[in-house]
Tab-separated table of C-alpha atoms in Angstrom:
chain	number	residue	atom	x	y	z
A	1	UNK	CA	45.321	11.761	40.917
A	2	UNK	CA	46.596	15.264	40.243
A	3	UNK	CA	45.770	16.527	36.762
A	4	UNK	CA	48.691	19.005	36.449
A	5	UNK	CA	46.790	21.159	33.960
A	6	UNK	CA	47.280	24.355	35.972
A	7	UNK	CA	51.008	23.625	36.037
A	8	UNK	CA	50.965	22.995	32.294
A	9	UNK	CA	49.235	26.317	31.648
A	10	UNK	CA	51.819	28.062	33.818
A	11	UNK	CA	54.650	26.313	31.966
A	12	UNK	CA	53.272	27.827	28.753
A	13	UNK	CA	53.349	31.276	30.365
A	14	UNK	CA	56.981	30.693	31.306
A	15	UNK	CA	57.772	29.550	27.759
A	16	UNK	CA	56.090	32.630	26.279
A	17	UNK	CA	58.274	34.882	28.397
A	18	UNK	CA	61.424	32.921	27.564
A	19	UNK	CA	60.623	33.005	23.837
A	20	UNK	CA	60.370	36.790	23.894
A	21	UNK	CA	63.743	37.031	25.637
A	22	UNK	CA	65.615	34.565	23.434
A	23	UNK	CA	64.183	35.773	20.135
A	24	UNK	CA	65.078	39.373	20.989
A	25	UNK	CA	68.776	38.414	20.996
A	26	UNK	CA	68.780	35.705	18.314
A	27	UNK	CA	71.234	36.679	15.540
A	28	UNK	CA	72.196	39.842	17.436
A	29	UNK	CA	75.587	41.050	16.228
A	30	UNK	CA	76.590	42.081	19.744
A	31	UNK	CA	75.466	38.861	21.481
A	32	UNK	CA	77.827	38.081	24.363
A	33	UNK	CA	79.049	34.478	24.537
A	34	UNK	CA	81.247	32.930	27.217
A	35	UNK	CA	82.826	29.484	27.639
A	36	UNK	CA	81.856	27.493	30.723
A	37	UNK	CA	84.290	25.250	32.627
A	38	UNK	CA	83.014	22.225	30.685
A	39	UNK	CA	84.037	24.060	27.488
A	40	UNK	CA	80.455	24.539	26.281
A	41	UNK	CA	79.186	27.997	25.327
A	42	UNK	CA	76.701	30.080	27.280
A	43	UNK	CA	75.190	33.265	25.908
A	44	UNK	CA	73.691	36.263	27.646
A	45	UNK	CA	70.325	35.003	26.356
A	46	UNK	CA	70.729	31.670	28.196
A	47	UNK	CA	71.289	33.518	31.444
A	48	UNK	CA	68.546	36.099	30.879
A	49	UNK	CA	65.944	33.451	30.006
A	50	UNK	CA	66.737	31.340	33.054
A	51	UNK	CA	66.719	34.378	35.349
A	52	UNK	CA	63.313	35.363	33.980
A	53	UNK	CA	61.868	31.868	34.461
A	54	UNK	CA	63.298	31.633	37.979
A	55	UNK	CA	61.820	34.995	38.903
A	56	UNK	CA	58.350	34.004	37.738
A	57	UNK	CA	58.559	30.642	39.490
A	58	UNK	CA	59.666	32.236	42.758
A	59	UNK	CA	56.671	34.572	42.643
A	60	UNK	CA	54.027	32.094	41.468
A	61	UNK	CA	55.324	28.789	42.905
A	62	UNK	CA	57.420	29.816	45.947
A	63	UNK	CA	57.244	26.359	47.550
A	64	UNK	CA	58.625	24.580	44.495
A	65	UNK	CA	62.318	23.918	43.938
A	66	UNK	CA	64.093	24.954	40.742
A	67	UNK	CA	66.939	23.263	38.877
A	68	UNK	CA	68.410	25.133	35.921
A	69	UNK	CA	71.384	24.580	33.685
A	70	UNK	CA	72.979	27.959	34.342
A	71	UNK	CA	72.264	28.582	38.036
A	72	UNK	CA	71.904	25.148	39.631
A	73	UNK	CA	69.358	24.049	42.200
A	74	UNK	CA	67.406	26.254	44.580
A	75	UNK	CA	64.912	25.074	47.180
A	76	UNK	CA	63.746	21.653	48.312
A	77	UNK	CA	60.514	19.743	48.383
A	78	UNK	CA	58.481	17.185	46.453
A	79	UNK	CA	58.051	19.389	43.357
A	80	UNK	CA	60.954	20.610	41.235
A	81	UNK	CA	60.940	22.666	38.045
A	82	UNK	CA	63.767	21.740	35.672
A	83	UNK	CA	64.827	24.329	33.101
A	84	UNK	CA	67.160	24.417	30.125
A	85	UNK	CA	66.879	28.034	28.964
A	86	UNK	CA	68.375	27.295	25.532
A	87	UNK	CA	68.864	23.692	24.491
A	88	UNK	CA	71.108	24.015	21.445
A	89	UNK	CA	73.194	27.030	22.458
A	90	UNK	CA	75.807	26.222	19.802
A	91	UNK	CA	73.091	26.523	17.175
A	92	UNK	CA	71.729	29.672	18.796
A	93	UNK	CA	75.040	31.529	18.751
A	94	UNK	CA	75.650	30.596	15.100
A	95	UNK	CA	72.195	31.656	13.912
A	96	UNK	CA	70.891	28.120	13.345
A	97	UNK	CA	67.177	28.081	14.284
A	98	UNK	CA	67.202	24.617	15.896
A	99	UNK	CA	67.158	25.470	19.605
A	100	UNK	CA	64.490	25.477	22.291
A	101	UNK	CA	63.605	26.314	25.849
A	102	UNK	CA	62.857	23.165	27.852
A	103	UNK	CA	60.658	23.436	30.945
A	104	UNK	CA	59.573	20.480	33.054
A	105	UNK	CA	57.906	19.937	36.393
A	106	UNK	CA	59.140	16.863	38.245
A	107	UNK	CA	57.453	15.377	41.264
A	108	UNK	CA	58.888	13.089	43.914
A	109	UNK	CA	57.590	9.548	43.758
A	110	UNK	CA	58.610	5.936	43.652
A	111	UNK	CA	62.047	5.752	42.067
A	112	UNK	CA	62.806	9.430	42.679
A	113	UNK	CA	61.663	12.546	40.861
A	114	UNK	CA	59.683	11.898	37.689
A	115	UNK	CA	58.526	14.425	35.046
A	116	UNK	CA	54.806	15.182	35.129
A	117	UNK	CA	54.711	18.287	32.891
A	118	UNK	CA	56.902	19.227	29.950
A	119	UNK	CA	57.012	22.092	27.460
A	120	UNK	CA	59.519	22.366	24.614
A	121	UNK	CA	59.328	25.703	22.824
A	122	UNK	CA	61.329	26.387	19.652
A	123	UNK	CA	60.330	29.927	18.657
A	124	UNK	CA	62.756	30.285	15.744
A	125	UNK	CA	61.088	27.231	14.187
A	126	UNK	CA	57.611	28.435	15.142
A	127	UNK	CA	57.004	25.166	16.993
A	128	UNK	CA	55.996	24.091	20.489
A	129	UNK	CA	55.318	20.691	22.051
A	130	UNK	CA	53.920	19.832	25.482
A	131	UNK	CA	52.505	17.124	27.723
A	132	UNK	CA	51.065	16.556	31.180
A	133	UNK	CA	50.945	13.203	32.924
A	134	UNK	CA	47.782	11.330	32.013
A	135	UNK	CA	46.649	13.913	29.459
A	136	UNK	CA	48.635	13.036	26.342
A	137	UNK	CA	51.130	15.033	24.310
A	138	UNK	CA	50.371	17.849	21.880
A	139	UNK	CA	51.907	20.284	19.446
A	140	UNK	CA	50.604	23.630	18.220
A	141	UNK	CA	50.782	27.346	18.754
A	142	UNK	CA	48.645	27.376	21.901
A	143	UNK	CA	46.702	25.127	24.259
A	144	UNK	CA	43.506	25.925	22.353
A	145	UNK	CA	45.033	25.283	18.923
A	146	UNK	CA	46.829	21.966	19.108
A	147	UNK	CA	47.135	18.510	17.584
A	148	UNK	CA	47.617	15.384	19.643
A	149	UNK	CA	50.893	13.525	19.179
A	150	UNK	CA	51.257	9.803	18.535
A	151	UNK	CA	54.412	7.803	17.957
A	152	UNK	CA	54.787	5.724	14.813
A	153	UNK	CA	53.817	2.091	14.369
A	154	UNK	CA	56.990	1.101	12.518
A	155	UNK	CA	57.915	-2.317	13.867
A	156	UNK	CA	60.982	-3.345	11.844
A	157	UNK	CA	64.431	-1.729	11.935
A	158	UNK	CA	64.864	-1.834	8.124
A	159	UNK	CA	61.806	0.440	7.915
A	160	UNK	CA	62.873	2.781	10.722
A	161	UNK	CA	64.270	6.310	10.779
A	162	UNK	CA	66.978	6.882	13.421
A	163	UNK	CA	68.092	10.326	14.615
A	164	UNK	CA	71.145	11.279	16.666
A	165	UNK	CA	73.349	14.282	17.480
A	166	UNK	CA	76.932	13.358	16.596
A	167	UNK	CA	79.373	10.461	16.274
A	168	UNK	CA	82.054	11.686	18.681
A	169	UNK	CA	80.218	10.910	21.913
A	170	UNK	CA	79.625	7.306	20.921
A	171	UNK	CA	83.271	6.876	19.980
A	172	UNK	CA	84.486	8.381	23.268
A	173	UNK	CA	82.425	5.833	25.217
A	174	UNK	CA	83.487	2.797	23.209
A	175	UNK	CA	80.011	2.413	21.725
A	176	UNK	CA	80.711	3.440	18.149
A	177	UNK	CA	80.677	-0.056	16.646
A	178	UNK	CA	77.196	-0.852	17.884
A	179	UNK	CA	76.009	2.596	16.855
A	180	UNK	CA	77.357	2.135	13.317
A	181	UNK	CA	75.809	-1.328	13.082
A	182	UNK	CA	72.459	0.230	13.957
A	183	UNK	CA	72.839	2.913	11.277
A	184	UNK	CA	73.506	0.176	8.697
A	185	UNK	CA	70.400	-1.719	9.747
A	186	UNK	CA	67.836	1.094	9.674
A	187	UNK	CA	66.170	2.669	6.653
A	188	UNK	CA	67.371	6.225	7.282
A	189	UNK	CA	69.614	8.229	9.613
A	190	UNK	CA	69.779	11.968	10.245
A	191	UNK	CA	71.751	14.010	12.802
A	192	UNK	CA	69.089	16.551	13.760
A	193	UNK	CA	70.452	16.947	17.275
A	194	UNK	CA	69.374	18.332	20.642
A	195	UNK	CA	65.649	18.343	21.512
A	196	UNK	CA	64.329	17.897	17.977
A	197	UNK	CA	64.726	14.121	17.475
A	198	UNK	CA	62.705	13.437	20.617
A	199	UNK	CA	59.907	15.665	19.411
A	200	UNK	CA	59.921	13.879	16.055
A	201	UNK	CA	59.717	10.521	17.837
A	202	UNK	CA	56.665	11.876	19.675
A	203	UNK	CA	55.198	13.091	16.366
A	204	UNK	CA	55.834	9.778	14.645
A	205	UNK	CA	58.079	11.244	11.932
A	206	UNK	CA	61.176	9.565	13.439
A	207	UNK	CA	61.056	6.138	15.037
A	208	UNK	CA	64.054	6.103	17.378
A	209	UNK	CA	66.807	8.385	18.673
A	210	UNK	CA	69.565	8.345	21.275
A	211	UNK	CA	72.354	10.411	22.822
A	212	UNK	CA	75.292	9.082	24.910
A	213	UNK	CA	75.758	11.950	27.385
A	214	UNK	CA	73.085	14.310	28.722
A	215	UNK	CA	72.038	16.221	31.836
A	216	UNK	CA	68.650	16.070	33.533
A	217	UNK	CA	67.599	19.439	32.096
A	218	UNK	CA	68.269	18.096	28.591
A	219	UNK	CA	65.870	15.202	29.087
A	220	UNK	CA	63.063	15.855	31.580
A	221	UNK	CA	60.669	17.701	29.262
A	222	UNK	CA	61.473	15.403	26.345
A	223	UNK	CA	60.803	12.311	28.448
A	224	UNK	CA	57.239	13.195	29.453
A	225	UNK	CA	56.355	14.304	25.915
A	226	UNK	CA	57.652	11.070	24.338
A	227	UNK	CA	55.946	8.830	26.893
A	228	UNK	CA	52.624	10.685	26.768
A	229	UNK	CA	52.730	10.293	22.976
A	230	UNK	CA	52.857	6.537	23.506
A	231	UNK	CA	56.612	6.070	23.172
A	232	UNK	CA	59.373	4.798	25.427
A	233	UNK	CA	62.094	6.952	27.009
A	234	UNK	CA	64.927	5.342	28.972
A	235	UNK	CA	68.637	5.550	29.557
A	236	UNK	CA	70.952	3.306	27.572
A	237	UNK	CA	70.799	1.028	30.614
A	238	UNK	CA	67.059	0.603	30.096
A	239	UNK	CA	66.097	2.568	33.202
A	240	UNK	CA	62.836	4.436	32.514
A	241	UNK	CA	62.903	8.215	32.630
A	242	UNK	CA	65.607	10.890	32.397
A	243	UNK	CA	67.990	9.729	35.128
A	244	UNK	CA	70.754	7.752	33.420
A	245	UNK	CA	72.943	10.543	32.056
A	246	UNK	CA	72.062	9.476	28.523
A	247	UNK	CA	68.906	8.750	26.580
A	248	UNK	CA	67.208	6.362	24.193
A	249	UNK	CA	63.735	7.134	22.868
A	250	UNK	CA	61.557	5.175	20.494
A	251	UNK	CA	58.033	4.310	19.475
A	252	UNK	CA	58.293	1.429	21.955
A	253	UNK	CA	58.102	-1.295	19.327
A	254	UNK	CA	61.802	-0.938	18.511
A	255	UNK	CA	63.184	-0.097	21.939
A	256	UNK	CA	64.755	-3.415	22.889
A	257	UNK	CA	66.562	-3.581	19.553
A	258	UNK	CA	67.719	0.031	19.933
A	259	UNK	CA	69.234	-0.678	23.345
A	260	UNK	CA	70.771	-3.891	22.116
A	261	UNK	CA	72.730	-2.166	19.381
A	262	UNK	CA	73.784	0.849	21.463
A	263	UNK	CA	75.121	-1.281	24.278
A	264	UNK	CA	77.160	-3.468	21.927
A	265	UNK	CA	80.782	-2.431	22.513
A	266	UNK	CA	82.674	-4.794	20.253
């Protein structure tokens, strides 16, 4: 069984380089921001960070494919790096520090590509999380200075903390009623948004989270970190991994109930 630790170390190198690029332009008064065809923003920092990561991957891992949010897919083969240069661009362009670079290595296997390495780096928060298949999930400032992550043991919804991004997506998909019923059942709700709820599930400070519409680059790194921390990461359809176009993550003990509420349309 491959141990993926060399790939994990390299992912940290990529994250270090991306952090330097994104932080250099964070809160810059002359930051250039454009609107993509899907009406979401993209900044010059998004593009610069992805270009930097792609360049390093092409030099150090020339046989591996790359999928990035800003520049699509390049290459073929059984190994694919998946990159979101800035997850939380809307926060980034407004000066809100909740954004991160997401880097994952996915490997072809049964059921398609599955994440085997993930790094989530949030430099404006001074936080980083990572995992490699079979080696657990960690948080810290470096590989040598880290704490292992474990999901919570909360087993009842009335004791659980639920995190989400916004209400509008659930309403647009006819899932708002079930979502609201869930919020009434749990102990606490907070709309942290983007990558952060998944990292808090992995840390055990939040027990469950979900989003109704996502891309692969939004989920791949989060998925391996949550699962290596002992949690469960699926689509709303219950399919394991980051392939459903949406996501539900939990400590595992509450996952069936989470899916039950979020799939209740009426």
